[in-house]
Short mmCIF file of C-alpha atoms in Angstrom, two decimals:
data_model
loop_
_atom_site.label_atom_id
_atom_site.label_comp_id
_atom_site.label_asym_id
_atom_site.label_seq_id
_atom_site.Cartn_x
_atom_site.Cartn_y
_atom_site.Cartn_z
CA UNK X 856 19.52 9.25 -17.46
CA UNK X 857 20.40 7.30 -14.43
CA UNK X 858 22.67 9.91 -12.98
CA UNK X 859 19.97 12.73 -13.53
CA UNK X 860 17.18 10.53 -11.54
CA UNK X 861 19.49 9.77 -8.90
CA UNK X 862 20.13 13.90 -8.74
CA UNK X 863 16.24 14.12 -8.73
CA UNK X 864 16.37 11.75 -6.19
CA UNK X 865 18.50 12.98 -3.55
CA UNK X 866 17.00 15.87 -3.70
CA UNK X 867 13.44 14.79 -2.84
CA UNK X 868 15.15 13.08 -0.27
CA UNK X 869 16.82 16.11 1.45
CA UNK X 870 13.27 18.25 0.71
CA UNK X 871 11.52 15.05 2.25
CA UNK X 872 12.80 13.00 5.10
CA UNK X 873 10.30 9.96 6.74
CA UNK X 874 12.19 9.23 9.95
CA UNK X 875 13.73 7.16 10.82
CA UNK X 876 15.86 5.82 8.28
CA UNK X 877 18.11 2.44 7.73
CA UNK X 878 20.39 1.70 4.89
CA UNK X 879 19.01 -1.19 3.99
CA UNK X 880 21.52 -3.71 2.32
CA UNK X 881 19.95 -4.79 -1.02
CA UNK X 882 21.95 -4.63 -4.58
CA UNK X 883 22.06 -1.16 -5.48
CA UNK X 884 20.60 -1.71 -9.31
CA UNK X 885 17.63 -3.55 -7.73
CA UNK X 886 16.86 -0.54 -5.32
CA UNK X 887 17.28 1.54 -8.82
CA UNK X 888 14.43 -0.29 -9.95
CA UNK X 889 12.25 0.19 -7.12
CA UNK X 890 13.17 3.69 -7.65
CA UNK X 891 12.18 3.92 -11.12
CA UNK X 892 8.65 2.42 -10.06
CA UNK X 893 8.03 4.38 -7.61
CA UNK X 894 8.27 7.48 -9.59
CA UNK X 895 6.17 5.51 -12.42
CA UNK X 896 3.77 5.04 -9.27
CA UNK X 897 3.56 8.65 -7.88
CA UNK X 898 3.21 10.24 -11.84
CA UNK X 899 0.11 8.11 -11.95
CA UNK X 900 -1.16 8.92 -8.65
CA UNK X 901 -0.77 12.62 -9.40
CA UNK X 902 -2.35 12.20 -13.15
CA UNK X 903 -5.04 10.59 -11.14
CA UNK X 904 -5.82 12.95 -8.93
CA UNK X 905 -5.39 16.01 -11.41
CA UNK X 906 -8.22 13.84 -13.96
CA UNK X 907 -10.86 13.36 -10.82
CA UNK X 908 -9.93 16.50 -8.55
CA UNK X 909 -9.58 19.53 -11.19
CA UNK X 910 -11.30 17.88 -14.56
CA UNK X 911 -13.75 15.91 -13.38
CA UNK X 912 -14.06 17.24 -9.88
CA UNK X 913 -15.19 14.04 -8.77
CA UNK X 914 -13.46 14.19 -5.01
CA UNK X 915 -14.27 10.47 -4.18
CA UNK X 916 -12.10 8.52 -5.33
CA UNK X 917 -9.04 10.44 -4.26
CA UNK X 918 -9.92 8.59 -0.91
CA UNK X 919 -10.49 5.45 -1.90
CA UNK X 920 -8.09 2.69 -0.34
CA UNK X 921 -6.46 1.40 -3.27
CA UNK X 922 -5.60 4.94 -4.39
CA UNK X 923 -4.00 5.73 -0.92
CA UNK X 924 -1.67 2.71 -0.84
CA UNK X 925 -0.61 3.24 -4.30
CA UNK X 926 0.56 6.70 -3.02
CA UNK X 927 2.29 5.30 0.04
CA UNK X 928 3.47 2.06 -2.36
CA UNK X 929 5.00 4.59 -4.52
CA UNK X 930 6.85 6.56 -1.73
CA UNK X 931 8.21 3.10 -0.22
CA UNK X 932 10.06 2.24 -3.90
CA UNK X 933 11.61 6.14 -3.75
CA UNK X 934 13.09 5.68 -0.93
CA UNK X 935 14.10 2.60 -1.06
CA UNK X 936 12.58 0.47 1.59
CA UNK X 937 14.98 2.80 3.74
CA UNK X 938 12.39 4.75 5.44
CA UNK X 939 10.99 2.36 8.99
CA UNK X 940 7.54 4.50 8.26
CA UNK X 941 6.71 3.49 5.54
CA UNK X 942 7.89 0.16 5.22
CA UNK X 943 5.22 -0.37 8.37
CA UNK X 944 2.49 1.53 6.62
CA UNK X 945 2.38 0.28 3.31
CA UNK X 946 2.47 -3.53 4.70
CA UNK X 947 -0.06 -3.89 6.89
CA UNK X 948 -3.30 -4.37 4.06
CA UNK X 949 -1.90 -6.67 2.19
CA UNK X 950 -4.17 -9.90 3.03
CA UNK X 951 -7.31 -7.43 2.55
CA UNK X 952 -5.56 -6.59 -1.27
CA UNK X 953 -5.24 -10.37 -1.96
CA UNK X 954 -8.61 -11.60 -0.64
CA UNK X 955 -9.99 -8.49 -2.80
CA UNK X 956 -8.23 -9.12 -6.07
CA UNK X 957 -9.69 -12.93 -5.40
CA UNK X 958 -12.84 -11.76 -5.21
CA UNK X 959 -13.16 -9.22 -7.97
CA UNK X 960 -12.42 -11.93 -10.42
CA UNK X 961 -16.40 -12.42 -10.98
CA UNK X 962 -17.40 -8.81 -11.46
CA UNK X 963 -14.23 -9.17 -14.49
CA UNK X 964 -16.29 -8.32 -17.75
CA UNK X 965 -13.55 -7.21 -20.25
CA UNK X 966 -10.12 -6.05 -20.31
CA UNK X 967 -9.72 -2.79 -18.45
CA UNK X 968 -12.14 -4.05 -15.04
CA UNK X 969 -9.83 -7.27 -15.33
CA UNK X 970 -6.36 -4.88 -15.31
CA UNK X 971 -8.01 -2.44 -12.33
CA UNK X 972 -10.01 -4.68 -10.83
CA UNK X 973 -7.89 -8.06 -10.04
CA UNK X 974 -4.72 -7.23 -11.75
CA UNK X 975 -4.06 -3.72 -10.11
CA UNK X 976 -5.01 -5.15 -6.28
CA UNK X 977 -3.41 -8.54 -6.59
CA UNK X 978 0.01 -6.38 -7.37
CA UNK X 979 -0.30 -4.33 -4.18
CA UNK X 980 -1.46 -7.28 -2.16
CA UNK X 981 1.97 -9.27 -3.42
CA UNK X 982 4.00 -5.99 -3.30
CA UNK X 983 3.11 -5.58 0.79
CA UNK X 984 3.57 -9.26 0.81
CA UNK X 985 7.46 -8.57 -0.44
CA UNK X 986 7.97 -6.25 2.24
CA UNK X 987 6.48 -8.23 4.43
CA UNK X 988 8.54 -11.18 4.10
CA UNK X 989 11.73 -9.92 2.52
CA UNK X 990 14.38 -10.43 5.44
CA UNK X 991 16.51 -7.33 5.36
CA UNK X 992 13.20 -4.70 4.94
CA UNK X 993 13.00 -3.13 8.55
CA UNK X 994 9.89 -2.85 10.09
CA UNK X 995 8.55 -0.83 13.58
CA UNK X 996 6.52 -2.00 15.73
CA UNK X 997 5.75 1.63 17.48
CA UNK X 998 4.35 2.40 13.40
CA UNK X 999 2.27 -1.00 13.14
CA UNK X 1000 0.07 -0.17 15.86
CA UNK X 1001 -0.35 3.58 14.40
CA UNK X 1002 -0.78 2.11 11.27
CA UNK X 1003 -3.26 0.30 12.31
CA UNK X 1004 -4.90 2.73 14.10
CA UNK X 1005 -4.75 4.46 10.74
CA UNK X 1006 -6.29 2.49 8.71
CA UNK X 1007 -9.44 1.69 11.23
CA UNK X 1008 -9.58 5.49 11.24
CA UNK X 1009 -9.66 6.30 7.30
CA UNK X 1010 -12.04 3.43 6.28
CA UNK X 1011 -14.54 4.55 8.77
CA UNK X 1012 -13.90 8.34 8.13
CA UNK X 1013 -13.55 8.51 4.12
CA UNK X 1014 -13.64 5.01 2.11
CA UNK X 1015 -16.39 2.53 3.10
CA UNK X 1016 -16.84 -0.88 3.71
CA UNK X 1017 -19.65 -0.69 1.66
CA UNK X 1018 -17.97 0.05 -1.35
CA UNK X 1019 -15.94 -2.82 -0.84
CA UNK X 1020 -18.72 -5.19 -0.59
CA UNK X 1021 -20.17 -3.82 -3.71
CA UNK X 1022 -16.93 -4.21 -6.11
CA UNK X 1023 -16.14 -7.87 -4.81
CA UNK X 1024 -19.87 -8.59 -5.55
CA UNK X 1025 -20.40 -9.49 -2.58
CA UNK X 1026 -23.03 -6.96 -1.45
CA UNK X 1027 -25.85 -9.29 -1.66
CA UNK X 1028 -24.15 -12.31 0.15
CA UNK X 1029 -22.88 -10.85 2.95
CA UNK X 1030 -24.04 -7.63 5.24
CA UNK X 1031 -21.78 -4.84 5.66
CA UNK X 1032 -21.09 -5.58 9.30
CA UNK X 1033 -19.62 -8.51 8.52
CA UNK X 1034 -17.01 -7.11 6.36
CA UNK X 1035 -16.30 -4.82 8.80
CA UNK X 1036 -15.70 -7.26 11.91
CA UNK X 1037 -13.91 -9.57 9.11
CA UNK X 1038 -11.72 -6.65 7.85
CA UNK X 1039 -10.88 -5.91 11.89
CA UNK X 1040 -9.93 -9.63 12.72
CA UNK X 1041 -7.46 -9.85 9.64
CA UNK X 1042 -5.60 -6.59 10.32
CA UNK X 1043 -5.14 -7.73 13.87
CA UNK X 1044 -3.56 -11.55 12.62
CA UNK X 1045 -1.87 -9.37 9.79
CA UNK X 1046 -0.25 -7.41 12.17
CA UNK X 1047 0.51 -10.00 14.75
CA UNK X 1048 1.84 -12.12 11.94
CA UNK X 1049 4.23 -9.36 10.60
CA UNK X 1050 5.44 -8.30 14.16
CA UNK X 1051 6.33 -12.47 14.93
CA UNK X 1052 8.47 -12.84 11.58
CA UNK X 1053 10.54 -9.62 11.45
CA UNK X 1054 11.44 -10.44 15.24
CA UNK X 1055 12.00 -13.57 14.39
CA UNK X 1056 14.62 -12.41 11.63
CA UNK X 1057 16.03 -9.37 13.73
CA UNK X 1058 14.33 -6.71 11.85
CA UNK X 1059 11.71 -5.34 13.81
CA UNK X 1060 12.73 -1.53 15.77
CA UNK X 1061 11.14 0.14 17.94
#
């Protein structure tokens, strides 16, 4: 089984190639793992889309932010934190993920809302957070500023700061503008925070 996923593998890698790439130097059964996940990841993003897009045709949520960074999450693990791309992409949300999970905990009323709600954004928040701080994960600086751009981008063009404040339950303390100028402030500390430690451990490129 191992040697037939690592054929599987290689060949997405030769059919898809996010440049650049560094061999990264963590224990080869750990990246297997990551692997595994990320597969596990993409399956689900695919059954996802396939339920919403051709059963349900509900188009919505295959923009949502959670939904994209689960996609990206899940390309990350496949190749191995080797591609600079989307180490930087996949990173740069994660204190908007935390404070999120945090906040959904009061709109919690059973199992399921407590495994997608909470659960399911605390794990991304944590994941970034791993590639954030994990000391041999290679970062760009050229892709954190276009990720950011990104992002700004895509939550005014397709999800909504709206949304947001509704899930969190936070709709009716807070107006939307706020969110918005609070969501801009973070990503710009988030990104300055990420850009000062991998410097500061030799593993930011250009």
């Amino acid at each position: 089984m191992t040697e037939f996923t690592k054929k599987i593998t290689d060949t997405f890698y030769k059919k898809i190639d996010f440049k650049p790439r560094l061999k990264v130097d963590i224990d080869e059964k750990i990246k297997f793992v990551f692997g595994l996940i990320g597969w596990i990841i993409i399956i689900g993003c695919v059954y996802y889309w396939v339920h919403f897009f051709i059963i349900f045709r509900q188009y919505e949520p295959l923009v949502y932010t959670t939904y994209l960074s689960l996609v990206l999450i899940g390309l990350t693990c496949i190749f191995r934190f080797e591609s600079v791309l989307l180490n930087s992409i996949s990173c740069i949300t994660f204190y908007g993920f935390i404070n999120i999970a945090v906040f959904m905990i009061s709109q919690v009323v059973d199992i399921f809302s407590l495994i997608v709600g909470p659960i399911l954004h605390l794990a991304i928040g944590l994941f970034q957070l791993f590639i954030i701080l994990h000391q041999k994960i290679p970062i760009s600086k050229r892709y954190l500023l276009w990720s950011f751009v990104f992002f700004l981008i895509f939550m005014s063009s397709y999800d909504s700061f709206q949304r947001w404040d509704v899930i969190t339950g936070l709709y009716d303390v807070v107006p939307t503008s706020f969110t918005e100028v609070y969501s801009f402030y973070m990503l710009i500390f988030s990104i300055l925070g990420i850009y000062l430690y991998k410097r500061k451990y030799s593993i930011l490129v250009k």
